[in-house]
Coordinates of C-alpha atoms and ligand atoms in Angstrom, one line a residue:
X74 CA -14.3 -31.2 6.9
X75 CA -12.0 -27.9 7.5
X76 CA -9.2 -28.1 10.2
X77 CA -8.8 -24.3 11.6
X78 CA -5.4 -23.5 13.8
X79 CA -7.8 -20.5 15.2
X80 CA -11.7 -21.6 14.0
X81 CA -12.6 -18.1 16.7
X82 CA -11.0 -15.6 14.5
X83 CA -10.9 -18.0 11.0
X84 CA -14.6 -18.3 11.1
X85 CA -15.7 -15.0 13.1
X86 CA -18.8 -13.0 12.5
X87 CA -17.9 -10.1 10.3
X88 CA -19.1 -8.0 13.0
X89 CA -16.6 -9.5 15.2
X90 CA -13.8 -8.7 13.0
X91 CA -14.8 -5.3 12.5
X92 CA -14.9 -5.0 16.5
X93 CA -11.0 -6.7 17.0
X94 CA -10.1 -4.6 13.5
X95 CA -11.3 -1.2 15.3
X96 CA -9.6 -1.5 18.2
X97 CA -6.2 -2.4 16.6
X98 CA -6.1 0.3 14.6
X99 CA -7.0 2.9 16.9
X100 CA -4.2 1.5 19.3
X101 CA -2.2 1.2 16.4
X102 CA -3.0 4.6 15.0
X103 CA -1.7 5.8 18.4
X104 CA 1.5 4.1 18.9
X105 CA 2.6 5.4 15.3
X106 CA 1.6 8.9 16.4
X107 CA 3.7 8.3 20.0
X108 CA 6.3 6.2 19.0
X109 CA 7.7 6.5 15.3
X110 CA 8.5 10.6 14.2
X111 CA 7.8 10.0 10.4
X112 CA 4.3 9.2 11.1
X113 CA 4.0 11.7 13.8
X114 CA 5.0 14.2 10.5
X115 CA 2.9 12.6 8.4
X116 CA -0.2 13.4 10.5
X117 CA 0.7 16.9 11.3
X118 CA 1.2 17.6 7.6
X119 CA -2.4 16.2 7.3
X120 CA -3.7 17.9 10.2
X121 CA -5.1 14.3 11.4
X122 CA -4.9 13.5 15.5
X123 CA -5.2 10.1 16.7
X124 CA -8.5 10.9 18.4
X125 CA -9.8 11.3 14.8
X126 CA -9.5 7.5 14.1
X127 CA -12.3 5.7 16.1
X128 CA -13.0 2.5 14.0
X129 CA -11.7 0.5 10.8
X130 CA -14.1 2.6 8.9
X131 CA -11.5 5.5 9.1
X132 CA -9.0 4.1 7.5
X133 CA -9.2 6.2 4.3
X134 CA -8.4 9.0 6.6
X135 CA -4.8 7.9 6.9
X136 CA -1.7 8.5 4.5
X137 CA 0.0 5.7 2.7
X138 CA 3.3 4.0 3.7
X139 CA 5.8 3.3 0.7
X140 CA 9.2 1.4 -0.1
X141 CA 11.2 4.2 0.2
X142 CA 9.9 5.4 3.3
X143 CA 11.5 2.1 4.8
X144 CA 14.3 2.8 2.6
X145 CA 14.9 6.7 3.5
X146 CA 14.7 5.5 7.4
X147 CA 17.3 2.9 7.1
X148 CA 17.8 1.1 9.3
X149 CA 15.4 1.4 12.1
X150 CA 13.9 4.5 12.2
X151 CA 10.4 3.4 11.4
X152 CA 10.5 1.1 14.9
X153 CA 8.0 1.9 17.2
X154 CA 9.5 0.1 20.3
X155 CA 12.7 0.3 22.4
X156 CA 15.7 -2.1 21.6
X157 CA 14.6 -3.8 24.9
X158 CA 11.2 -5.1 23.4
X159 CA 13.0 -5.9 19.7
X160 CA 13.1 -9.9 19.0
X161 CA 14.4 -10.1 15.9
X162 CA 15.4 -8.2 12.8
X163 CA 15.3 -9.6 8.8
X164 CA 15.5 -7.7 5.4
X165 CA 14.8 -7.8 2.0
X166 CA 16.5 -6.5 -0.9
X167 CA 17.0 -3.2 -1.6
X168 CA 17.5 -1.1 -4.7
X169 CA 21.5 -0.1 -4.4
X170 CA 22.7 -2.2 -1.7
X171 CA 20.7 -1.6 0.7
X172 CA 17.5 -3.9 2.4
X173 CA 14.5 -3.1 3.6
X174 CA 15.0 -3.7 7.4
X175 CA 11.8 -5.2 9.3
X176 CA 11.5 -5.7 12.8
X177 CA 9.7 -7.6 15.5
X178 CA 8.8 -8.0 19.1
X179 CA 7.8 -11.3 20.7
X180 CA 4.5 -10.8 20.3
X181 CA 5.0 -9.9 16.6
X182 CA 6.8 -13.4 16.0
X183 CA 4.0 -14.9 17.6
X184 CA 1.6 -13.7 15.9
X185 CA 3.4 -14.1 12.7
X186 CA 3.7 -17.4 13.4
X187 CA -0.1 -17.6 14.2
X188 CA -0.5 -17.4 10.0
X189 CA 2.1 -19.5 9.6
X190 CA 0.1 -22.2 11.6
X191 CA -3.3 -21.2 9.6
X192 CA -1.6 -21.8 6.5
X193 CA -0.3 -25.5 7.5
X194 CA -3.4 -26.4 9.5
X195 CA -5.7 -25.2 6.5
X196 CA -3.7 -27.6 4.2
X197 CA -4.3 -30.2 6.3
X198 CA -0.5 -30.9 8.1
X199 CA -1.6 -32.4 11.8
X200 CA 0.6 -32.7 15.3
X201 CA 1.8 -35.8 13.6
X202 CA 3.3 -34.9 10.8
X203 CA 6.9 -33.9 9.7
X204 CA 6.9 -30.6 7.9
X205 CA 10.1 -30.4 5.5
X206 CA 11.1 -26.7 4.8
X207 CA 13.0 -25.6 1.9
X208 CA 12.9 -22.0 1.8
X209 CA 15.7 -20.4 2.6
X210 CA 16.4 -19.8 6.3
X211 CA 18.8 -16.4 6.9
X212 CA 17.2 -12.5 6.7
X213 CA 14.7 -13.9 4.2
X214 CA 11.4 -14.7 6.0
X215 CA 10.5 -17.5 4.3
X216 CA 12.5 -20.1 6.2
X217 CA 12.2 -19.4 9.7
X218 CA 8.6 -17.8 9.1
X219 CA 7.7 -21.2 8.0
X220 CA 9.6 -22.5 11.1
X221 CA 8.3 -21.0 13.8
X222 CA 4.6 -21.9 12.3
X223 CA 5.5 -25.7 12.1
X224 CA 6.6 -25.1 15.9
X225 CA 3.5 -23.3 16.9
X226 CA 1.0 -26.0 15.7
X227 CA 2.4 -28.3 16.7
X228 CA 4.4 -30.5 14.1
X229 CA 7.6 -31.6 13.4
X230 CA 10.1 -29.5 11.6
X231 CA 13.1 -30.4 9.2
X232 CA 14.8 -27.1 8.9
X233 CA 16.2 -27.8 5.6
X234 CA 16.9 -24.5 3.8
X235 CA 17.7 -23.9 0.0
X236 CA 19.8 -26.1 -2.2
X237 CA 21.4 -29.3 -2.6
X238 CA 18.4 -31.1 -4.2
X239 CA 19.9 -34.6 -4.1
X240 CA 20.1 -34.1 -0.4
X241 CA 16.7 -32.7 -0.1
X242 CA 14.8 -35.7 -2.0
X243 CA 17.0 -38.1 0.7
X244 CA 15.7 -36.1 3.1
X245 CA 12.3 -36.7 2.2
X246 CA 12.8 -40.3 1.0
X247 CA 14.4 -40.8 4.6
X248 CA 12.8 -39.4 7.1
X249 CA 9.2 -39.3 5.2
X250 CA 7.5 -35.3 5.7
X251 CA 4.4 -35.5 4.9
X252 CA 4.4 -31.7 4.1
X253 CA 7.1 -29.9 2.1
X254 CA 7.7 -25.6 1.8
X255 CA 9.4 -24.0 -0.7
X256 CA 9.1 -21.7 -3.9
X257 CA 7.0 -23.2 -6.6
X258 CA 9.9 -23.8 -9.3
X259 CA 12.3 -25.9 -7.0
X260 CA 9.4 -28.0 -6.2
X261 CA 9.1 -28.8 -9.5
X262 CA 13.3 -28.9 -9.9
X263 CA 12.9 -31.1 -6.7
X264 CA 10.2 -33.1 -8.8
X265 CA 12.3 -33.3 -11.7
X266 CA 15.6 -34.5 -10.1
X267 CA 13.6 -37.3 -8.5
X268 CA 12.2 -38.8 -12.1
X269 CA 15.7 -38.2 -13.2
X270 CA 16.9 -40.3 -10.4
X271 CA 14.0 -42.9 -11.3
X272 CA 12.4 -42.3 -7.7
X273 CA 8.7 -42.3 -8.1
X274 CA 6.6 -39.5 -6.1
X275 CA 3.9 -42.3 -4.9
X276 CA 6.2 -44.4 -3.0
X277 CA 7.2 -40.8 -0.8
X278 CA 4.4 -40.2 1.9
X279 CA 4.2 -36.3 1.1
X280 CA 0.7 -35.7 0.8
X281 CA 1.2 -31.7 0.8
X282 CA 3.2 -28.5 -0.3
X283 CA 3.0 -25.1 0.8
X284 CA 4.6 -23.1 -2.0
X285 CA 4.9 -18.9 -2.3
X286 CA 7.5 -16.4 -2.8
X287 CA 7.4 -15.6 -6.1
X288 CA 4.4 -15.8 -8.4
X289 CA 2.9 -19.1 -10.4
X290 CA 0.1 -20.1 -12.3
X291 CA -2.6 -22.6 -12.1
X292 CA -0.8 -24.8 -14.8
X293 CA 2.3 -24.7 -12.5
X294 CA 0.0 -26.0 -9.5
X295 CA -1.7 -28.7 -12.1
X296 CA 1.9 -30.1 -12.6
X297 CA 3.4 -30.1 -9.4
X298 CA 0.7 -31.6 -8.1
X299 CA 1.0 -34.3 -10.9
X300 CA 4.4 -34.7 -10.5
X301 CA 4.8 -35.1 -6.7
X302 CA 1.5 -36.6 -6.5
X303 CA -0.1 -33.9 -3.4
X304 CA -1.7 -31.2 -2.9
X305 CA -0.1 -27.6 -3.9
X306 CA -1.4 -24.7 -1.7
X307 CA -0.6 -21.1 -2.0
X308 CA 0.8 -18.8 0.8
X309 CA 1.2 -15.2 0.4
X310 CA 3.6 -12.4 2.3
X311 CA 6.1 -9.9 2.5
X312 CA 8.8 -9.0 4.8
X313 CA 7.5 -5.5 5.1
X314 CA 4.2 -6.7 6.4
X315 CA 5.7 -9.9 7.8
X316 CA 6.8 -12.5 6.1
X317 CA 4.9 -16.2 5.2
X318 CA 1.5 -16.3 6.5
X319 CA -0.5 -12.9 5.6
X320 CA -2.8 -15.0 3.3
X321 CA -2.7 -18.7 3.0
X322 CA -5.2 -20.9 0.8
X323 CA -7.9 -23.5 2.1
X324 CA -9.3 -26.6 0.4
X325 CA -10.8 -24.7 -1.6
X326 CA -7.6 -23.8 -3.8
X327 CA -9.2 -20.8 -5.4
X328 CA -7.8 -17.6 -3.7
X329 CA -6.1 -16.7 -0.4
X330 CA -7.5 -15.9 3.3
X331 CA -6.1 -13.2 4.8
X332 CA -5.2 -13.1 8.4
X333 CA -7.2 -9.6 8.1
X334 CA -7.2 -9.7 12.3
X335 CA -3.4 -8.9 11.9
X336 CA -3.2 -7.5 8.4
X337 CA -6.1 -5.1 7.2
X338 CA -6.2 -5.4 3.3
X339 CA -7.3 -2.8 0.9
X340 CA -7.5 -2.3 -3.2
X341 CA -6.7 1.1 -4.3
X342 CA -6.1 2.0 -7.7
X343 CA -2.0 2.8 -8.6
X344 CA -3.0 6.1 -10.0
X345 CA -5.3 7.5 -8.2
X346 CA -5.2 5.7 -4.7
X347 CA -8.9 5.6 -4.3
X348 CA -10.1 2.4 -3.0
X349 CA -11.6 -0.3 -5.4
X350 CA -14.5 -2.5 -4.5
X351 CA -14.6 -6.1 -4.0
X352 CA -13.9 -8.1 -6.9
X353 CA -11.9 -5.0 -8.7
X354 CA -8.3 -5.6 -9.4
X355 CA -6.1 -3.2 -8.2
X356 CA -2.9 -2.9 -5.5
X357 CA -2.9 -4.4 -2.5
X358 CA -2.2 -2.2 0.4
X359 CA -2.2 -3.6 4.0
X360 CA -2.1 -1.6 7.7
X361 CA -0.6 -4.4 10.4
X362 CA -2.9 -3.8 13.0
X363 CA -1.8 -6.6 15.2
X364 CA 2.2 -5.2 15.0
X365 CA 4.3 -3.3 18.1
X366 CA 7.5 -2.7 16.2
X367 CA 7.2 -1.8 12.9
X368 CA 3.3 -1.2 12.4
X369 CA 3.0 0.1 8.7
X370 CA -0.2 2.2 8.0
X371 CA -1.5 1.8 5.0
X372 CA 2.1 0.2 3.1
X373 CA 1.5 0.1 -0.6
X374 CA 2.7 -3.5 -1.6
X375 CA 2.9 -3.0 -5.0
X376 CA 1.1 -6.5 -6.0
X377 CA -2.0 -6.2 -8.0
X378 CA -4.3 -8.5 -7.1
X379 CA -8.1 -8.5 -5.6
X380 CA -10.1 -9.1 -2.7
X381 CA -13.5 -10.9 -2.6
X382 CA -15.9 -11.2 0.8
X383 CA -17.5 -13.9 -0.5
X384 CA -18.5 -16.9 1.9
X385 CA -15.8 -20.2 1.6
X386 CA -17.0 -23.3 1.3
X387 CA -14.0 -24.6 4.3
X388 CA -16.3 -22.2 6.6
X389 CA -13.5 -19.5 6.9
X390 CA -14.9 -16.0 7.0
X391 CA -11.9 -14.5 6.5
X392 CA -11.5 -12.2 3.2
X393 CA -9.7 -13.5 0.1
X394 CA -7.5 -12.5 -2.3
X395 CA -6.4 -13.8 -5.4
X396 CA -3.0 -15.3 -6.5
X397 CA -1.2 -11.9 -7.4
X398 CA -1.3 -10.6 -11.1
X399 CA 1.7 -8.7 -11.3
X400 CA 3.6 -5.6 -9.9
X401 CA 3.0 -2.0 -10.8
X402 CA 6.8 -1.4 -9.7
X403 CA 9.9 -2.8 -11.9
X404 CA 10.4 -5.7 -9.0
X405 CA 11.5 -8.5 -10.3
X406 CA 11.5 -12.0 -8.3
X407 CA 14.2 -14.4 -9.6
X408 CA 13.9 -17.8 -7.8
X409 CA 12.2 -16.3 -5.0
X410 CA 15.0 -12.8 -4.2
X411 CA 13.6 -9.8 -5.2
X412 CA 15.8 -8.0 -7.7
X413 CA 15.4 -4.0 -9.1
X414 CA 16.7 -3.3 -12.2
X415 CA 18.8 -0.2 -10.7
X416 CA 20.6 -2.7 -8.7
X417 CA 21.7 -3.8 -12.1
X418 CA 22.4 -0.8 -13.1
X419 CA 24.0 0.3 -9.8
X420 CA 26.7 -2.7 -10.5
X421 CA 27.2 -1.6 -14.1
X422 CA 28.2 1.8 -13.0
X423 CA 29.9 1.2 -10.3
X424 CA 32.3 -1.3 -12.6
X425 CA 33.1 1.8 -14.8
X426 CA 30.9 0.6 -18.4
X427 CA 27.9 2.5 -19.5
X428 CA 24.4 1.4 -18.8
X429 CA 23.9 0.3 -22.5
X430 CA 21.8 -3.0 -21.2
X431 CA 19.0 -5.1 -21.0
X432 CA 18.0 -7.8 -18.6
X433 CA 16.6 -11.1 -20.1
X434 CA 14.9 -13.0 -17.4
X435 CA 13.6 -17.0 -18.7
X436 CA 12.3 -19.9 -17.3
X437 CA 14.5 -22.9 -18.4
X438 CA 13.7 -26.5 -16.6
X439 CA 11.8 -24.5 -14.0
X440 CA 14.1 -22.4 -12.7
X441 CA 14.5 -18.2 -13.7
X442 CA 17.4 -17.6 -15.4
X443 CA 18.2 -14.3 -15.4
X444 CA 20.7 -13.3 -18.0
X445 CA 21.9 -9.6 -18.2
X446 CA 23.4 -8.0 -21.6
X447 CA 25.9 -5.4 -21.6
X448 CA 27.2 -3.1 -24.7
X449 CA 30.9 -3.6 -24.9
X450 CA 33.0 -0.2 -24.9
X451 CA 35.3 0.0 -28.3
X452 CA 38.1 -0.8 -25.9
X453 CA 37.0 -3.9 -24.4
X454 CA 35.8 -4.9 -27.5
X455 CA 38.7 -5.6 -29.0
X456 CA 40.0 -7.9 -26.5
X457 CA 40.7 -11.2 -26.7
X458 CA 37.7 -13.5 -26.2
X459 CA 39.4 -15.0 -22.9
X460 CA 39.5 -11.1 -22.0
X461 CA 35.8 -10.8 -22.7
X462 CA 35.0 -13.8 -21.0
X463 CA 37.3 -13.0 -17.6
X464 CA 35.3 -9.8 -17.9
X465 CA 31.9 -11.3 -18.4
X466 CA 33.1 -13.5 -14.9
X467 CA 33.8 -10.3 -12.9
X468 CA 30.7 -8.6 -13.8
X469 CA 28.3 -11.6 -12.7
X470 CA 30.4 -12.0 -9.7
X471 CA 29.6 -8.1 -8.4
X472 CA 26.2 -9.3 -9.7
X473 CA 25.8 -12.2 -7.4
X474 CA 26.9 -10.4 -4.2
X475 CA 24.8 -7.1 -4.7
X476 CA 21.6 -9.1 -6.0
X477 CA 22.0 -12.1 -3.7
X478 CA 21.1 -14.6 -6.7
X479 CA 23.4 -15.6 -9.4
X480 CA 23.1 -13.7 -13.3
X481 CA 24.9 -14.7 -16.4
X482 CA 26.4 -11.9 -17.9
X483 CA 27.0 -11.2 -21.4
X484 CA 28.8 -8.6 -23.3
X485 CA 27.5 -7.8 -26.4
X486 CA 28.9 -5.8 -29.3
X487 CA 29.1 -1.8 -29.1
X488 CA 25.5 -0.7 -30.2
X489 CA 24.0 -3.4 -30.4
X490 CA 21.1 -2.7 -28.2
X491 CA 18.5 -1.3 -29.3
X492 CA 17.7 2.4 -28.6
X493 CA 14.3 3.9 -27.3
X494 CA 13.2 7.3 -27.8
X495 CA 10.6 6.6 -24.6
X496 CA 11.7 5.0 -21.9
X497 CA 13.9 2.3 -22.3
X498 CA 13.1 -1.7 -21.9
X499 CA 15.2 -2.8 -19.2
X500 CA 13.3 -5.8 -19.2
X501 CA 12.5 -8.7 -21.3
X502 CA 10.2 -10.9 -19.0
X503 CA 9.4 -14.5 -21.1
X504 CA 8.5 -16.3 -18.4
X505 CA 4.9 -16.2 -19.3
X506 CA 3.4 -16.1 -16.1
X507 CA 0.0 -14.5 -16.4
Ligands
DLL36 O1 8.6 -13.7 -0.3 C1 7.7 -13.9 2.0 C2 7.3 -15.3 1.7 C3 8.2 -16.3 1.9 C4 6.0 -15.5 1.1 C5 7.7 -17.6 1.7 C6 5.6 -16.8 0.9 C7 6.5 -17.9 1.2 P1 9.6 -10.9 0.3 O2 11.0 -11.5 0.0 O3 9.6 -9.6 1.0 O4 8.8 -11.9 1.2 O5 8.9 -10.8 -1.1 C8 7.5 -10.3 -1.1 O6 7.0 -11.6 -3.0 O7 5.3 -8.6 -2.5 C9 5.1 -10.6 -3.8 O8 5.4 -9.8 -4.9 C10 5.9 -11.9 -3.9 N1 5.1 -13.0 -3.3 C11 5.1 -13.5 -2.1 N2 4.3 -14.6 -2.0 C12 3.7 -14.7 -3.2 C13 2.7 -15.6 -3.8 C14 8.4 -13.2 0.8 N3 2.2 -16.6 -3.1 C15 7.0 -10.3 -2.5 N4 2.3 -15.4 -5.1 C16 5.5 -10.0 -2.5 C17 2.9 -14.4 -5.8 C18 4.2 -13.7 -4.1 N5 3.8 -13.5 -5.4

């Protein structure tokens, strides 16, 4: 039997959700046009008045919201509301430097939290339970998006944050969640540590985990859920859009619901940008109807995944999506922090050494490493080797405060690299994921 936070709009009639959809976008259509200048542009340039918007339908009518749209209105010029109505502010990493600044209102954080809740409820965490969180709690979303859903359905939070793992499985040994949140590989460091410390996962009363952030495969959920002995859920979002909570799976465990009352999904094609049916992979694009300050119209999130209408068997109406393929931008996600290779390169330069490099990014016990190779000049390379190394030490220090997430660095000898006549591979991904 299915526990709903919000069995009303979880299990509406489609009709229904076409009826709240409409009027959220037309009242969101006109806030945009009222309240934010870049989209009162946008719709001159188009020729497109509010009044042209009259139901969910329309959508296609609208322009597309990107990245650096965010980025090029830094840091709050995309707000729809006054300073007075703003709640609270978090980012995400940006390409030089720079985040990607979101805001919200009350309501916004309520409603946030409203996914937050689905997500945990759908799992199956009760009033009774103690809910241990171990993503990171700061301008990231993950911990205090996580937080504020444990508050609003009702549960009992242990606002853990990142790190620390012997303190974490104390934590858990101690005071017994029987949920736990955090990125899919440091539950499965946190599952390691714990054989290595000959604690078995049966005698813990953790029945759940809510795990997302970064992508992972249906192997990784097989193990975790072997290792820790629950039950490994999927949740899906994005700073931009919210945060936690924008999709989150049911018993079900085969794709995610999307809170599509807040958060209107669509499939377009990278290329073309013409939508894609059900069932069709593709980019996911969402509009946050249910959003005061910072509602983004049709914001390209760059994941390729696809949307099915399917019934659920847990009774939820709500569309799905599946686990996200991939990216069709260079984003990388290093143990949950989004990282651009031209932040690498940003570093590189700015430390006065060509960008001769290459960024190796593995999975060793679980956890990304992400190791980044740079082509010594002549100069440096004939240093000393405690020379190379203080300089190897410098680098992945600038590294570690631009990226937020720490990178071994490694000089290599002068031309070593190899050379591309085409573009050049930045990247070496063997993490395998897909
Ligand atoms: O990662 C929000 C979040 C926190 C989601 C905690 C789930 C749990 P950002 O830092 O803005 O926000 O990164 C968003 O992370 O566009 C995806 O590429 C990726 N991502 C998030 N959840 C998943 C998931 C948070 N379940 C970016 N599977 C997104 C695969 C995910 N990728």
């Amino acid at each position: 039997m299915s526990n709903y936070y919000q069995p009303e709009i979880e299990t509406a009639s489609r009709e229904c959700l076409k009826k709240v959809q409409s009027e959220r976008l037309v009242r969101t259509v006109a806030n945009c046009y009222e309240n934010v200048p870049f989209y009162r542009k946008k719709f001159d340039e188009i020729g497109l008045l509010p009044g042209d918007i009259k139901s969910i339908d329309d959508i296609t009518k609208l322009p597309f919201t990107v990245k650096q749209d965010l980025r090029d209105n830094y840091p709050f010029g995309l707000f729809a509301v006054d300073r007075e109505k703003l709640y609270r502010i978090h980012a995400s990493s940006g390409t030089t430097g720079k985040q990607t600044v979101v805001g919200y209102t009350k309501t916004d954080v309520e409603r946030w939290a409203d996914g937050a809740a689905r997500a945990l409820v759908a799992a199956g965490v009760t009033k009774e339970d103690i809910v241990h969180i171990s993503y990171g709690y700061g301008l990231f979303t993950g911990g205090l998006g996580l937080h504020y859903g444990v508050e609003q359905m009702g549960a009992i939070t242990v606002p853990a944050s990142t790190g620390n793992t012997k303190r974490q499985i104390m934590l858990l040994q101690d005071f017994g969640a029987a949920a736990i949140c955090c990125t899919p590989s440091y539950a499965l460091t946190i599952a390691e540590a714990m054989e290595e410390a000959g604690i078995d996962s049966k005698d813990l009363p953790l029945r759940v985990g809510i795990f997302g952030a970064e992508p992972w495969t249906e192997a990784m959920r097989k193990e975790i859920e072997k290792k820790l002995n629950i039950k490994a859920y999927d949740i899906y979002g994005l700073s931009e859009i919210a945060g936690p909570g924008v999709a989150y799976e049911c018993e079900e465990q085969s794709g995610m619901h999307i809170c599509e009352d807040y958060f209107y999904p669509e499939i377009v094609d990278p290329d073309t940008l013409e939508p894609l049916p059900d069932g069709e992979y593709g980019e996911l694009v969402f509009t946050c109807i249910g959003k005061e300050a910072l509602p983004l119209i049709r914001y390209r999130t760059r994941d390729i995944s696809c949307i099915t209408h399917e019934t659920c068997s847990c009774g939820r109406t709500l569309v799905k999506m599946k686990k996200p393929r991939g990216r069709s931008d260079d984003m990388l996600i290093i143990r949950g922090v989004n990282v651009f290779p031209s932040q690498v390169e940003h570093v590189i330069l700015t430390l006065g050494m060509d960008p001769n490099y290459q960024i190796l990014v593995d999975r060793i016990n679980n956890a990304d490493v992400m190791t980044v190779c740079i082509e010594m000049s002549e100069s440096v390379f004939s240093d000393s080797i405690r020379n190379i190394e203080a300089t190897e030490h410098k680098i992945a220090a600038a590294m570690q405060s631009v990226l937020g997430v720490s990178t071994k660095v490694k000089l290599v000898e002068p031309r070593s690299l190899p050379r591309y006549e085409g573009k050049a591979v930045r990247v070496i991904d063997n993490r395998k994921l897909s």
